[in-house]
Short mmCIF file of C-alpha atoms and ligand atoms in Angstrom, two decimals:
data_model
loop_
_atom_site.label_atom_id
_atom_site.label_comp_id
_atom_site.label_asym_id
_atom_site.label_seq_id
_atom_site.Cartn_x
_atom_site.Cartn_y
_atom_site.Cartn_z
CA MET A 39 9.93 7.47 15.70
CA SER A 40 7.84 8.10 12.63
CA ILE A 41 8.53 11.33 10.70
CA GLY A 42 4.80 11.76 10.18
CA THR A 43 1.66 10.22 8.78
CA ILE A 44 0.71 10.00 5.13
CA ILE A 45 -3.04 10.19 4.69
CA THR A 46 -4.47 8.41 1.66
CA TYR A 47 -6.98 5.94 0.29
CA PRO A 48 -5.80 2.30 0.47
CA ALA A 49 -3.12 1.00 -1.89
CA ASN A 50 -2.34 4.37 -3.44
CA PRO A 51 0.81 3.80 -5.53
CA ARG A 52 1.86 7.42 -5.01
CA VAL A 53 2.41 6.62 -1.33
CA ALA A 54 5.01 4.02 -2.30
CA LYS A 55 7.31 6.86 -3.39
CA SER A 56 7.74 7.92 0.23
CA GLN A 57 7.72 4.39 1.61
CA ILE A 58 10.64 3.50 -0.65
CA ALA A 59 12.46 6.75 0.16
CA ALA A 60 11.94 5.97 3.86
CA LEU A 61 13.62 2.59 3.49
CA TYR A 62 16.61 4.19 1.74
CA SER A 63 16.86 6.94 4.33
CA GLY A 64 16.43 4.70 7.38
CA VAL A 65 13.38 6.50 8.69
CA GLU A 66 9.86 5.43 9.43
CA VAL A 67 6.76 6.99 7.92
CA SER A 68 3.28 5.99 9.04
CA VAL A 69 0.38 5.58 6.65
CA ASP A 70 -3.28 6.15 7.44
CA SER A 71 -5.23 4.68 4.52
CA ASN A 72 -8.70 5.46 5.80
CA VAL A 73 -9.57 8.26 3.41
CA GLU A 74 -13.01 7.87 1.92
CA MET A 75 -12.60 9.65 -1.40
CA GLY A 76 -14.91 12.57 -1.89
CA LYS A 77 -15.77 12.66 1.80
CA THR A 78 -12.67 12.71 4.04
CA ASN A 79 -10.59 14.70 1.55
CA LYS A 80 -13.36 17.26 1.06
CA SER A 81 -14.16 17.76 4.75
CA PRO A 82 -13.57 21.26 6.23
CA GLU A 83 -10.87 19.87 8.60
CA PHE A 84 -8.98 18.26 5.73
CA LEU A 85 -9.28 21.29 3.46
CA ALA A 86 -8.10 23.61 6.23
CA LYS A 87 -4.80 21.75 6.17
CA PHE A 88 -4.64 20.62 2.55
CA PRO A 89 -6.59 23.13 0.45
CA HIS A 90 -6.53 21.21 -2.84
CA GLY A 91 -8.33 18.25 -1.29
CA ALA A 92 -6.23 15.65 -3.11
CA VAL A 93 -4.35 12.73 -1.58
CA PRO A 94 -1.79 11.62 -0.56
CA VAL A 95 -0.84 14.25 2.01
CA LEU A 96 1.59 14.22 4.90
CA GLU A 97 1.16 15.57 8.38
CA THR A 98 4.64 15.66 9.88
CA THR A 99 5.32 14.70 13.46
CA GLY A 100 5.98 18.40 14.09
CA GLY A 101 2.51 19.29 12.77
CA SER A 102 3.47 20.65 9.34
CA CYS A 103 1.38 19.84 6.29
CA ILE A 104 2.73 18.80 2.89
CA PHE A 105 0.81 17.75 -0.21
CA GLU A 106 1.97 16.41 -3.62
CA SER A 107 3.42 12.90 -3.44
CA ASP A 108 6.78 13.97 -4.87
CA ALA A 109 7.17 16.69 -2.24
CA ILE A 110 6.30 14.18 0.47
CA ALA A 111 8.87 11.76 -0.94
CA TYR A 112 11.42 14.60 -1.04
CA TYR A 113 10.75 15.44 2.61
CA THR A 114 11.13 11.75 3.50
CA ALA A 115 14.43 11.37 1.62
CA SER A 116 15.80 14.59 3.09
CA GLN A 117 15.56 13.17 6.59
CA GLN A 118 18.90 11.52 5.89
CA GLU A 119 21.72 14.10 5.97
CA ASN A 120 23.22 14.40 2.48
CA SER A 121 20.85 11.74 1.19
CA PRO A 122 22.31 10.16 -1.96
CA LEU A 123 18.74 10.02 -3.27
CA LEU A 124 18.91 13.80 -3.65
CA GLY A 125 22.22 13.97 -5.55
CA VAL A 126 25.85 14.39 -4.62
CA ASP A 127 26.17 18.01 -5.74
CA LYS A 128 24.07 20.99 -6.84
CA VAL A 129 24.03 19.94 -10.48
CA GLN A 130 22.74 16.48 -9.62
CA ALA A 131 20.16 17.96 -7.22
CA ALA A 132 18.88 20.20 -10.04
CA GLN A 133 18.86 17.33 -12.55
CA ILE A 134 16.86 15.16 -10.18
CA LEU A 135 14.35 18.00 -9.85
CA GLN A 136 14.42 18.43 -13.63
CA TRP A 137 13.32 14.84 -14.27
CA ILE A 138 10.68 14.90 -11.54
CA LEU A 139 9.22 18.13 -12.98
CA PHE A 140 9.44 16.68 -16.49
CA ALA A 141 7.46 13.65 -15.38
CA ASN A 142 4.85 15.81 -13.67
CA GLY A 143 4.49 18.17 -16.61
CA SER A 144 5.06 15.96 -19.65
CA ILE A 145 4.32 12.36 -18.65
CA CYS A 146 1.72 12.20 -15.89
CA PRO A 147 -0.96 14.37 -17.55
CA SER A 148 -1.04 12.38 -20.81
CA LEU A 149 -0.71 9.11 -18.95
CA GLY A 150 -3.65 10.18 -16.78
CA THR A 151 -5.71 11.00 -19.87
CA TRP A 152 -4.93 7.57 -21.35
CA LEU A 153 -5.62 5.67 -18.15
CA ALA A 154 -8.78 7.47 -17.02
CA PRO A 155 -11.21 5.86 -19.52
CA VAL A 156 -9.40 2.54 -19.15
CA PHE A 157 -10.31 2.58 -15.46
CA GLY A 158 -13.75 4.00 -16.12
CA TYR A 159 -13.01 7.35 -14.46
CA GLY A 160 -13.63 9.51 -17.48
CA THR A 161 -15.50 9.44 -20.75
CA PHE A 162 -13.60 8.30 -23.82
CA ASN A 163 -12.91 10.93 -26.44
CA LYS A 164 -10.99 9.70 -29.46
CA VAL A 165 -9.21 12.95 -30.25
CA THR A 166 -8.14 13.60 -26.65
CA TYR A 167 -7.10 9.99 -26.32
CA ASN A 168 -5.00 9.96 -29.49
CA ASN A 169 -3.36 13.26 -28.55
CA ALA A 170 -2.50 11.93 -25.10
CA VAL A 171 -0.97 8.74 -26.50
CA ALA A 172 1.08 10.74 -29.01
CA ALA A 173 2.28 13.19 -26.34
CA LEU A 174 3.21 10.34 -24.04
CA LYS A 175 5.15 8.56 -26.76
CA ARG A 176 7.15 11.73 -27.39
CA SER A 177 8.01 12.15 -23.69
CA LEU A 178 8.88 8.49 -23.26
CA GLY A 179 11.05 8.82 -26.37
CA THR A 180 13.08 11.46 -24.54
CA LEU A 181 13.49 9.07 -21.62
CA ASP A 182 14.39 6.21 -23.92
CA ALA A 183 17.16 8.24 -25.54
CA HIS A 184 18.49 9.10 -22.07
CA PHE A 185 18.49 5.47 -20.95
CA LEU A 186 20.31 4.38 -24.07
CA ARG A 187 23.47 5.64 -22.37
CA ASN A 188 22.47 5.83 -18.71
CA THR A 189 21.40 3.27 -16.16
CA PHE A 190 19.70 5.82 -13.90
CA PHE A 191 18.23 9.28 -14.36
CA VAL A 192 21.15 11.03 -12.70
CA GLY A 193 24.69 9.82 -11.95
CA GLU A 194 25.56 6.21 -11.32
CA ARG A 195 23.04 5.35 -8.67
CA ILE A 196 19.36 5.41 -7.91
CA SER A 197 17.87 8.79 -6.98
CA LEU A 198 14.51 10.15 -5.99
CA ALA A 199 13.76 10.72 -9.69
CA ASP A 200 14.06 6.99 -10.42
CA ILE A 201 11.81 6.15 -7.48
CA THR A 202 9.02 8.65 -8.13
CA ILE A 203 8.89 8.21 -11.89
CA ALA A 204 8.99 4.41 -11.69
CA CYS A 205 6.04 4.62 -9.27
CA ASP A 206 4.21 6.92 -11.72
CA LEU A 207 4.74 4.44 -14.54
CA LYS A 208 4.08 1.22 -12.67
CA VAL A 209 0.36 1.01 -13.32
CA ALA A 210 0.96 1.77 -17.02
CA PHE A 211 3.51 -1.02 -17.37
CA SER A 212 1.07 -3.47 -15.87
CA THR A 213 -2.03 -2.40 -17.80
CA ILE A 214 -1.46 -0.48 -21.04
CA PHE A 215 2.20 -0.87 -22.01
CA ASP A 216 1.80 -4.19 -23.81
CA PRO A 217 4.78 -6.06 -25.41
CA ALA A 218 4.49 -4.07 -28.66
CA PHE A 219 4.48 -0.75 -26.81
CA ARG A 220 7.41 -1.84 -24.63
CA LYS A 221 9.34 -2.78 -27.75
CA GLY A 222 9.16 0.88 -28.76
CA ILE A 223 10.78 1.97 -25.48
CA PRO A 224 13.33 -0.78 -24.78
CA ASN A 225 15.64 1.38 -22.68
CA VAL A 226 12.85 2.75 -20.51
CA THR A 227 11.63 -0.82 -20.01
CA ARG A 228 15.12 -1.98 -19.01
CA TRP A 229 15.50 0.96 -16.59
CA PHE A 230 12.03 0.28 -15.11
CA THR A 231 12.89 -3.41 -14.59
CA THR A 232 16.15 -2.41 -12.89
CA ILE A 233 14.37 -0.05 -10.51
CA MET A 234 11.64 -2.58 -9.69
CA ALA A 235 14.33 -5.11 -8.77
CA GLN A 236 16.00 -2.86 -6.18
CA PRO A 237 15.39 -4.52 -2.78
CA HIS A 238 13.71 -1.48 -1.15
CA VAL A 239 11.48 -1.02 -4.18
CA ALA A 240 10.58 -4.70 -4.39
CA ALA A 241 9.91 -4.81 -0.63
CA THR A 242 7.38 -1.99 -1.03
CA LEU A 243 5.74 -2.72 -4.38
CA GLY A 244 6.09 -6.49 -4.64
CA GLU A 245 6.61 -8.18 -7.96
CA VAL A 246 5.48 -6.15 -10.95
CA THR A 247 3.37 -7.79 -13.64
CA PHE A 248 3.89 -6.60 -17.19
CA ALA A 249 0.79 -6.22 -19.36
CA GLU A 250 0.34 -9.00 -21.90
CA LYS A 251 -2.46 -7.13 -23.64
CA GLU A 252 -3.24 -3.44 -23.64
CA ALA A 253 -6.21 -2.72 -21.38
CA GLN A 254 -8.77 -0.91 -23.52
CA PRO A 255 -10.66 2.29 -22.70
CA LYS A 256 -14.29 1.83 -21.79
CA LYS A 257 -15.95 3.45 -24.76
CA ASP A 258 -19.56 2.95 -23.82
CA GLU A 259 -20.34 5.98 -21.69
CA LYS A 260 -23.37 4.32 -20.17
CA ALA A 261 -21.30 1.35 -19.09
CA ALA A 262 -18.66 3.52 -17.49
CA PRO A 263 -19.29 4.23 -13.81
CA ALA A 264 -19.54 7.88 -12.75
CA PRO A 265 -16.14 9.37 -11.98
CA LYS A 266 -15.24 8.47 -8.43
CA LYS A 267 -12.42 10.96 -8.11
CA VAL A 268 -10.75 13.63 -10.13
CA GLU A 269 -7.54 12.26 -11.57
CA THR A 270 -4.98 14.86 -12.47
CA ALA A 271 -1.91 12.68 -12.74
CA ALA A 272 -0.75 9.40 -14.09
CA VAL A 273 -1.78 6.81 -11.62
CA ALA A 274 -5.47 6.29 -11.13
CA ALA A 275 -5.53 3.09 -9.09
CA GLU A 276 -3.83 -0.27 -9.00
CA GLU A 277 -6.61 -2.14 -10.73
CA PRO A 278 -9.08 -1.27 -13.45
CA ALA A 279 -12.50 -0.59 -11.98
CA ALA A 280 -14.29 -3.90 -11.64
CA PRO A 281 -17.92 -4.56 -10.88
CA LYS A 282 -18.40 -4.96 -7.16
CA ALA A 283 -18.43 -8.70 -6.55
CA LYS A 284 -20.37 -10.04 -3.62
CA SER A 285 -18.13 -11.89 -1.21
CA ALA A 286 -18.84 -15.56 -0.54
CA LEU A 287 -18.68 -14.53 3.11
CA ASP A 288 -21.87 -12.51 2.71
CA LEU A 289 -23.68 -15.78 2.00
CA LEU A 290 -22.73 -17.38 5.35
CA PRO A 291 -25.46 -17.81 7.96
CA LYS A 292 -25.94 -14.62 9.94
CA SER A 293 -23.62 -14.30 12.93
CA SER A 294 -24.46 -12.91 16.35
CA PHE A 295 -20.93 -11.45 16.56
CA ASN A 296 -20.83 -7.97 15.07
CA LEU A 297 -17.27 -7.36 13.93
CA GLU A 298 -17.79 -3.61 13.60
CA ASP A 299 -19.06 -3.39 17.18
CA TRP A 300 -16.05 -5.39 18.35
CA LYS A 301 -13.64 -3.10 16.49
CA ARG A 302 -15.30 -0.08 18.05
CA PHE A 303 -15.26 -1.61 21.52
CA TYR A 304 -11.62 -2.60 21.15
CA SER A 305 -10.69 0.94 20.05
CA ASN A 306 -12.53 2.67 22.88
CA ASN A 307 -11.73 0.46 25.86
CA ASP A 308 -8.75 -0.98 27.70
CA THR A 309 -7.84 -4.25 26.05
CA LYS A 310 -7.21 -6.01 29.34
CA PRO A 311 -9.56 -6.92 30.77
CA ASP A 312 -12.50 -4.97 29.28
CA ALA A 313 -12.15 -5.58 25.53
CA MET A 314 -11.05 -9.19 26.04
CA ASP A 315 -14.03 -9.88 28.32
CA TYR A 316 -16.30 -8.41 25.64
CA PHE A 317 -14.56 -10.48 22.97
CA TRP A 318 -14.93 -13.86 24.65
CA LYS A 319 -18.48 -13.09 25.78
CA ASN A 320 -19.64 -12.13 22.29
CA LEU A 321 -17.52 -14.19 19.92
CA ASP A 322 -19.61 -16.54 17.78
CA ARG A 323 -17.29 -19.47 17.15
CA GLU A 324 -19.44 -20.89 14.40
CA GLY A 325 -19.43 -17.66 12.46
CA TYR A 326 -15.81 -16.68 13.09
CA SER A 327 -12.46 -18.42 13.40
CA ILE A 328 -9.19 -17.33 14.97
CA TRP A 329 -5.85 -17.84 13.27
CA LYS A 330 -2.29 -17.64 14.53
CA VAL A 331 -0.29 -15.95 11.83
CA ASP A 332 3.50 -16.23 11.60
CA TYR A 333 5.82 -14.66 9.07
CA LYS A 334 7.76 -17.40 7.25
CA TYR A 335 11.03 -15.54 6.76
CA ASN A 336 11.91 -14.12 10.16
CA ASP A 337 15.59 -14.90 9.51
CA GLU A 338 15.59 -12.30 6.77
CA LEU A 339 14.16 -9.50 8.91
CA THR A 340 16.55 -6.67 9.75
CA LYS A 341 15.32 -3.32 11.09
CA VAL A 342 12.19 -3.34 13.22
CA PHE A 343 10.71 -0.39 11.29
CA MET A 344 11.17 -2.27 8.03
CA SER A 345 9.27 -5.22 9.48
CA SER A 346 6.52 -2.81 10.53
CA ASN A 347 6.42 -1.55 6.96
CA LEU A 348 6.00 -5.14 5.77
CA ILE A 349 2.97 -5.51 8.03
CA GLY A 350 1.64 -2.15 6.81
CA GLY A 351 2.01 -3.33 3.21
CA PHE A 352 0.23 -6.60 3.94
CA PHE A 353 -2.63 -4.78 5.65
CA ALA A 354 -2.92 -2.28 2.78
CA ARG A 355 -3.37 -5.18 0.39
CA LEU A 356 -6.08 -6.69 2.61
CA GLU A 357 -8.48 -3.83 1.98
CA ARG A 358 -11.18 -6.11 0.54
CA ALA A 359 -11.10 -8.11 3.76
CA ARG A 360 -11.80 -5.16 6.06
CA LYS A 361 -15.48 -6.08 6.59
CA TYR A 362 -14.55 -9.63 7.55
CA VAL A 363 -11.29 -9.48 9.47
CA PHE A 364 -9.78 -8.04 12.63
CA ALA A 365 -6.09 -8.60 13.18
CA SER A 366 -3.21 -7.71 15.42
CA LEU A 367 0.21 -8.37 13.92
CA LEU A 368 3.32 -7.57 15.92
CA VAL A 369 7.04 -7.25 15.45
CA MET A 370 8.83 -8.77 18.42
CA GLY A 371 12.46 -8.59 19.38
CA GLU A 372 14.93 -6.01 18.12
CA ASP A 373 16.84 -4.99 15.00
CA ASN A 374 18.40 -8.07 13.37
CA ASN A 375 16.69 -10.47 15.77
CA SER A 376 12.99 -10.20 15.32
CA ALA A 377 9.86 -12.06 14.36
CA ILE A 378 6.47 -11.08 13.02
CA SER A 379 3.39 -12.85 14.30
CA GLY A 380 -0.10 -12.22 15.49
CA TYR A 381 -3.71 -13.27 15.45
CA PHE A 382 -6.46 -12.82 12.86
CA VAL A 383 -10.17 -13.03 13.64
CA ILE A 384 -11.82 -14.07 10.38
CA ARG A 385 -15.45 -14.43 9.27
CA GLY A 386 -16.19 -18.09 8.55
CA GLN A 387 -14.06 -21.15 9.16
CA GLU A 388 -11.61 -20.86 6.25
CA VAL A 389 -9.09 -18.29 5.15
CA PRO A 390 -11.22 -16.44 2.58
CA PHE A 391 -10.35 -15.27 -0.91
CA GLU A 392 -10.12 -11.68 0.34
CA VAL A 393 -7.13 -12.74 2.45
CA TYR A 394 -5.41 -15.47 0.44
CA ASP A 395 -5.56 -13.39 -2.72
CA ALA A 396 -3.37 -10.68 -1.14
CA ALA A 397 0.12 -10.71 -2.61
CA ASP A 398 1.80 -11.12 0.80
CA TYR A 399 -0.37 -14.03 1.97
CA ASP A 400 2.17 -16.64 0.89
CA SER A 401 4.79 -15.11 3.17
CA TYR A 402 2.78 -16.09 6.26
CA ASN A 403 1.69 -19.35 7.89
CA PHE A 404 -1.96 -19.27 8.91
CA THR A 405 -2.77 -21.83 11.61
CA LYS A 406 -6.29 -22.17 12.91
CA VAL A 407 -6.54 -21.92 16.70
CA GLU A 408 -8.70 -24.80 17.93
CA ASN A 409 -8.32 -24.71 21.72
CA LEU A 410 -10.16 -21.49 22.37
CA ASP A 411 -11.19 -22.49 25.89
CA ASP A 412 -7.62 -22.96 27.00
CA GLU A 413 -6.63 -20.23 29.48
CA LYS A 414 -3.06 -20.00 28.17
CA THR A 415 -4.25 -19.57 24.60
CA ARG A 416 -6.68 -16.87 25.66
CA ALA A 417 -3.94 -15.11 27.65
CA LEU A 418 -1.62 -15.16 24.63
CA ILE A 419 -4.30 -13.75 22.35
CA ALA A 420 -4.93 -11.03 24.93
CA ASP A 421 -1.20 -10.21 24.95
CA TYR A 422 -1.22 -9.91 21.19
CA PHE A 423 -4.31 -7.73 21.16
CA ALA A 424 -2.94 -5.57 24.00
CA TRP A 425 0.64 -5.44 22.66
CA GLU A 426 2.11 -6.43 26.02
CA GLY A 427 3.39 -9.56 27.67
CA ASP A 428 6.01 -12.23 27.12
CA PHE A 429 5.73 -13.63 23.66
CA GLU A 430 7.05 -16.89 22.26
CA GLY A 431 10.79 -17.38 22.74
CA GLY A 432 10.81 -14.71 25.48
CA MET A 433 10.64 -11.99 22.85
CA LYS A 434 9.40 -8.55 23.77
CA PHE A 435 6.96 -6.37 21.87
CA ALA A 436 8.72 -3.94 19.50
CA ASP A 437 5.98 -2.61 17.23
CA GLY A 438 2.54 -3.57 16.04
CA LYS A 439 -0.32 -2.82 13.74
CA ILE A 440 -4.03 -3.45 14.06
CA PHE A 441 -6.18 -4.25 11.05
CA LYS A 442 -9.61 -2.93 11.82
N1 GSH B 794 0.17 15.29 -8.28
C1 GSH B 794 -0.55 14.81 -7.12
C2 GSH B 794 -1.78 14.13 -7.60
C3 GSH B 794 -2.72 13.79 -6.48
C4 GSH B 794 -4.07 13.36 -6.98
O1 GSH B 794 -4.51 13.71 -8.08
N2 GSH B 794 -4.79 12.58 -6.18
C5 GSH B 794 -6.10 12.13 -6.53
C6 GSH B 794 -6.30 10.68 -6.15
S1 GSH B 794 -5.24 9.58 -7.02
C7 GSH B 794 -7.09 12.91 -5.72
O2 GSH B 794 -7.00 12.98 -4.52
N3 GSH B 794 -8.08 13.52 -6.38
C8 GSH B 794 -9.10 14.23 -5.72
C9 GSH B 794 -9.12 15.70 -6.11
O3 GSH B 794 -8.21 16.13 -6.84
O4 GSH B 794 -10.04 16.36 -5.68
C10 GSH B 794 0.37 13.89 -6.31
O5 GSH B 794 1.28 13.29 -6.87
O6 GSH B 794 0.17 13.79 -5.09
#
């Protein structure tokens, strides 16, 4: 059972702190990435629970509310009795807290000031910018001296401090910490690389790209878009703000099948038979295609909840495809004997850029379903959409996620 739901905007790197802690602690945490910044997080219902109106936040299964990504990650790690992520004694516990507080007080604010104009969230001010870079260098210098003699922040193994601070720094390593900057903090860079290579970290964050060139602040105020959200800490977003590109899919001939209507109908009705009847009656086969999707590395899957997290990660990275795709992806089987597969309904007749550009795409086989009139095929798709039935190899449904 999930310990609760983290509420956020899509692909928020601060959420990864808890997702990684969950993998270490053997618990499941759900993520609802449907926050529309400035709207959802400022609504009276949201503010009644989370008065600062910032994300991510966690609503625990017991109904408690927690904000601040590090506190959420702490709660997640603490689900495991005597979690090694939280230290083996009181001194270690305090030192872990020390580094997390140090990062929040002495790294994230200056990092945020540096990154904001780079991502177009704030106006560039030379003095503020230079001060932030200088302050950050000083704080990273403290870390670099520590990592000259230590592999991890505390003790001889990874702790919550390594996880949260590596997540705070990830976007900086891939955008503004260019080779020259990294040369100035060789021990921090080595530590960061070590943390990124830990299996639970890599499973959550994927492969990290190191900046080749320092991304520059947008200095032309007129060119910078209005601030979309108030950034108070280090990580603004995964990517620098880019002009909104029109999708090639928007240029396809108009379709009679309205994907939004289908998603709504699916959500509000029984899948069998009502939603499936609606689906086959309304589907425009010229305008949409259906794909069987199978994970390529089922042999490597272990815990069912970890496989669910893989699906969650894939879906989070498909955000740009939301207007064009509906999908049901399931984990079938049990711990240490499971498979991930499902069906995607996709605008057009090809797998579009919005899907194949997602980091996880290469881990899946996408096979176009051609025999859409075949009763057996339709029944299987209905099973996948309804999360019930006998799946390939006699496997039973274990968990699933819908992309809608
Ligand atoms: N220290 C907080 C920072 C949270 C934060 O600043 N979130 C931003 C988005 S990345 C936000 O929701 N800003 C809206 C606001 O502060 O009103 C954490 O780690 O959770």
